Amino acid sequence: MHSETLDYQVNGESFTGYIAYDDSKSGKRPGVLLIHEWWGHSDFVRQQADKLAAEGYTAFALDLFGSGKGADNPTDAAELMNSALNTPGAIEARFRAALEILQQHETVDPRKIAAQGYCFGGAVALNMARLGFDDLKGAVCYHGTLESPIKIKPGSIETELQVYTGGADDMVPQAQVSAFVGEMQQAGVKFELTSYPGVKHGFTNPAATGKGEKFGIPLAYNEDAAADAWRGTIAFYRRIFA
């Protein structure tokens, strides 16, 4: 496996991502763009990139906040996230720049790209699909917010969606899940949603339980749900990239 950090610029700002792929494999392959949690670009999202590389994909873990910008507490995480969200066009521009880097990589088939995000990153992946990024064949959301101010025109989304959510996720309550299902059905989007009974927010990240206990927020890792969601994701990629 080959992996490396990658510094790049977006509108004059510096960002640091991470790319991983199997360098023993020849030819072009699908690429997956990974989008981090509200804590910022981290070891966790890099580990996810390594796992995807082991499955035969080229994975690029992007950076939405800027080089060296990360948080170890909810207050700073919220500030970083809101700063990016409240800067007009910033999320889309940073996502597009990372997408182009992945598509132009020598190992990647630019026609076979998916986005995969966690929490805040999961919401971003869905919103990029909502915006109609035609380059995305698929978008995967793990425990991300499902509501969005972006309105979808029926028939405007060709990207297939996979959503994995916790049935006991206080941050993504049942009403939000139901509204999302209705939104996607009305818009004619092809999607699958899996809800894990009793599972809380952040269930894919082994660090979630400790952070939840430390800061008094409803986060918890769930090994079974994380493993099932991963298996579902890989099966999804094998199908859409076939």
Coordinates of C-alpha atoms in Angstrom, one line a residue:
M1 CA 0.0 0.0 0.0
H2 CA 1.1 3.5 -0.8
S3 CA -0.1 6.5 1.3
E4 CA 1.0 10.1 1.6
T5 CA -0.1 13.5 2.8
L6 CA -1.0 15.9 0.1
D7 CA -0.9 19.7 0.5
Y8 CA -3.0 21.7 -1.9
Q9 CA -4.5 25.2 -2.3
V10 CA -8.1 26.3 -2.6
N11 CA -8.7 30.0 -3.2
G12 CA -5.4 30.9 -1.8
E13 CA -5.8 28.8 1.4
S14 CA -3.7 25.8 2.3
F15 CA -5.3 22.4 2.9
T16 CA -3.8 19.0 3.8
G17 CA -5.3 15.7 2.6
Y18 CA -4.3 12.1 2.6
I19 CA -4.3 9.7 -0.3
A20 CA -4.0 5.9 -0.2
Y21 CA -3.9 3.2 -2.8
D22 CA -2.5 -0.2 -3.6
D23 CA 0.6 0.5 -5.7
S24 CA 1.1 -3.2 -6.6
K25 CA -2.1 -3.0 -8.7
S26 CA -1.8 -1.8 -12.3
G27 CA -4.4 0.2 -14.2
K28 CA -7.0 2.7 -13.2
R29 CA -9.6 2.0 -10.5
P30 CA -12.5 3.8 -8.8
G31 CA -11.8 6.6 -6.4
V32 CA -13.5 7.4 -3.1
L33 CA -13.5 10.9 -1.6
L34 CA -13.6 10.8 2.2
I35 CA -15.1 13.6 4.2
H36 CA -14.1 14.0 7.9
E37 CA -16.2 14.6 11.0
W38 CA -16.6 18.1 12.6
W39 CA -13.4 17.4 14.6
G40 CA -11.5 18.0 11.3
H41 CA -9.1 15.9 9.3
S42 CA -7.9 13.1 11.6
D43 CA -6.2 9.8 12.0
F44 CA -9.7 8.1 11.9
V45 CA -10.4 9.3 8.4
R46 CA -6.9 8.4 7.3
Q47 CA -7.5 4.9 8.6
Q48 CA -10.7 4.7 6.6
A49 CA -8.7 5.7 3.5
D50 CA -6.3 2.8 4.2
K51 CA -9.1 0.4 4.5
L52 CA -10.6 1.5 1.1
A53 CA -7.1 1.2 -0.5
A54 CA -6.9 -2.4 0.8
E55 CA -10.3 -3.1 -1.0
G56 CA -8.8 -1.9 -4.3
Y57 CA -9.8 1.7 -4.4
T58 CA -7.8 5.0 -4.4
A59 CA -9.1 7.0 -1.4
F60 CA -8.5 10.6 -0.8
A61 CA -9.3 12.0 2.6
L62 CA -9.9 15.7 2.0
D63 CA -9.6 18.6 4.3
L64 CA -12.5 21.1 4.7
F65 CA -11.1 23.3 7.4
G66 CA -7.5 24.1 6.4
S67 CA -4.0 22.8 7.1
G68 CA -3.5 22.2 10.8
K69 CA -7.0 23.1 11.8
G70 CA -8.6 20.5 14.0
A71 CA -10.5 20.3 17.3
D72 CA -10.4 18.2 20.4
N73 CA -13.6 19.6 22.0
P74 CA -17.1 20.3 20.8
T75 CA -16.8 24.1 21.2
D76 CA -13.9 24.3 18.9
A77 CA -15.3 21.7 16.5
A78 CA -18.5 23.7 16.2
E79 CA -16.6 26.8 15.5
L80 CA -14.6 25.2 12.7
M81 CA -17.6 23.6 11.2
N82 CA -19.7 26.8 11.3
S83 CA -16.9 28.9 9.9
A84 CA -16.8 26.6 6.9
L85 CA -20.6 26.4 6.5
N86 CA -21.1 30.2 6.9
T87 CA -18.4 31.1 4.3
P88 CA -20.5 31.4 1.1
G89 CA -19.4 28.7 -1.4
A90 CA -16.6 27.4 0.7
I91 CA -17.7 23.8 1.2
E92 CA -18.6 23.3 -2.4
A93 CA -15.3 24.9 -3.6
R94 CA -13.2 22.8 -1.2
F95 CA -15.1 19.7 -2.1
R96 CA -14.7 20.3 -5.9
A97 CA -11.0 21.0 -5.6
A98 CA -10.5 17.7 -3.8
L99 CA -12.7 15.9 -6.3
E100 CA -10.6 17.2 -9.1
I101 CA -7.4 16.0 -7.4
L102 CA -8.8 12.5 -7.0
Q103 CA -10.1 12.4 -10.6
Q104 CA -6.7 13.5 -12.0
H105 CA -4.7 11.0 -10.0
E106 CA -2.9 8.5 -12.2
T107 CA -4.5 5.5 -10.6
V108 CA -8.1 6.7 -10.9
D109 CA -10.8 6.2 -13.4
P110 CA -12.4 9.7 -13.3
R111 CA -15.8 8.3 -14.4
K112 CA -16.0 6.1 -11.2
I113 CA -16.1 8.4 -8.1
A114 CA -18.0 8.2 -4.9
A115 CA -18.1 10.4 -1.8
Q116 CA -18.1 8.9 1.7
G117 CA -18.6 11.0 4.9
Y118 CA -18.9 10.8 8.6
C119 CA -21.2 12.9 10.8
F120 CA -20.6 16.4 9.4
G121 CA -18.9 14.8 6.5
G122 CA -21.8 12.6 5.8
A123 CA -24.1 15.6 5.6
V124 CA -21.6 17.2 3.2
A125 CA -21.6 14.0 1.0
L126 CA -25.4 14.1 0.8
N127 CA -25.5 17.8 0.1
M128 CA -23.0 17.5 -2.8
A129 CA -25.3 14.9 -4.3
R130 CA -28.3 17.3 -3.7
L131 CA -26.4 20.0 -5.6
G132 CA -26.2 17.7 -8.6
F133 CA -22.5 16.7 -8.8
D134 CA -22.8 14.6 -11.9
D135 CA -19.3 13.2 -11.3
L136 CA -20.5 11.2 -8.2
K137 CA -21.8 7.8 -8.9
G138 CA -22.5 7.2 -5.3
A139 CA -22.6 9.0 -1.9
V140 CA -22.4 7.3 1.5
C141 CA -23.4 8.9 4.7
Y142 CA -22.6 7.5 8.1
H143 CA -24.5 9.1 11.0
G144 CA -24.8 12.4 9.3
T145 CA -27.5 15.0 9.5
L146 CA -30.2 14.3 6.9
E147 CA -32.0 17.6 6.7
S148 CA -30.7 20.3 4.4
P149 CA -31.7 23.7 3.2
I150 CA -30.9 22.6 -0.3
K151 CA -34.0 21.9 -2.3
I152 CA -34.0 19.1 -4.9
K153 CA -35.8 19.2 -8.2
P154 CA -37.4 15.9 -9.0
G155 CA -35.2 13.9 -11.4
S156 CA -32.1 16.1 -10.8
I157 CA -30.0 13.6 -8.9
E158 CA -28.4 10.7 -10.6
T159 CA -26.1 9.8 -7.7
E160 CA -27.1 6.7 -5.7
L161 CA -27.2 7.2 -2.0
Q162 CA -26.4 4.9 1.0
V163 CA -27.3 6.1 4.4
Y164 CA -26.4 4.5 7.7
T165 CA -27.9 5.9 10.9
G166 CA -28.4 5.0 14.5
G167 CA -31.9 4.3 15.8
A168 CA -31.1 6.0 19.1
D169 CA -29.2 8.9 17.5
D170 CA -30.4 12.0 19.3
M171 CA -28.8 14.2 16.7
V172 CA -30.7 12.5 13.8
P173 CA -34.1 11.8 15.3
Q174 CA -36.9 9.7 13.8
A175 CA -38.7 12.7 12.4
Q176 CA -35.6 13.8 10.5
V177 CA -35.1 10.2 9.1
S178 CA -38.8 10.1 8.0
A179 CA -38.5 13.5 6.4
F180 CA -35.4 12.4 4.5
V181 CA -37.1 9.3 3.1
G182 CA -40.0 11.4 1.9
E183 CA -37.7 14.0 0.4
M184 CA -35.7 11.3 -1.6
Q185 CA -38.8 9.4 -2.7
Q186 CA -40.5 12.6 -3.9
A187 CA -37.3 13.6 -5.8
G188 CA -37.0 10.2 -7.4
V189 CA -33.6 9.4 -5.9
K190 CA -32.3 5.9 -5.7
F191 CA -31.2 5.3 -2.2
E192 CA -31.0 2.8 0.7
L193 CA -31.2 3.7 4.4
T194 CA -30.2 1.4 7.2
S195 CA -31.1 2.2 10.8
Y196 CA -29.5 0.3 13.6
P197 CA -31.7 -0.2 16.7
G198 CA -30.3 1.3 19.9
V199 CA -27.2 2.7 18.2
K200 CA -26.1 6.3 18.9
H201 CA -24.4 9.0 17.0
G202 CA -20.8 8.5 15.8
F203 CA -21.1 4.7 15.9
T204 CA -18.3 4.1 13.3
N205 CA -15.6 5.8 15.2
P206 CA -13.9 3.9 18.1
A207 CA -13.1 7.2 19.8
A208 CA -16.8 8.2 19.9
T209 CA -17.6 6.6 23.3
G210 CA -14.7 8.3 25.1
K211 CA -15.5 11.7 23.6
G212 CA -19.1 11.3 24.5
E213 CA -18.3 10.5 28.1
K214 CA -15.7 13.2 28.4
F215 CA -17.9 16.0 27.1
G216 CA -21.3 14.7 28.1
I217 CA -22.7 14.3 24.6
P218 CA -24.6 11.3 23.2
L219 CA -21.9 9.6 21.2
A220 CA -21.0 5.9 21.2
Y221 CA -19.1 3.5 19.1
N222 CA -20.9 0.3 18.1
E223 CA -18.6 -2.4 16.6
D224 CA -21.4 -4.5 15.1
A225 CA -23.1 -1.5 13.4
A226 CA -19.8 -0.2 12.2
A227 CA -18.8 -3.6 10.7
D228 CA -22.2 -4.0 9.0
A229 CA -22.2 -0.5 7.6
W230 CA -18.7 -1.1 6.2
R231 CA -19.8 -4.4 4.5
G232 CA -22.8 -2.6 3.0
T233 CA -20.6 0.2 1.7
I234 CA -18.1 -2.2 0.0
A235 CA -21.0 -4.1 -1.6
F236 CA -22.5 -0.8 -2.8
Y237 CA -19.2 0.2 -4.4
R238 CA -18.8 -3.1 -6.1
R239 CA -22.2 -2.8 -7.6
I240 CA -22.1 0.9 -8.8
F241 CA -18.6 0.6 -10.1
A242 CA -19.1 -2.7 -11.9

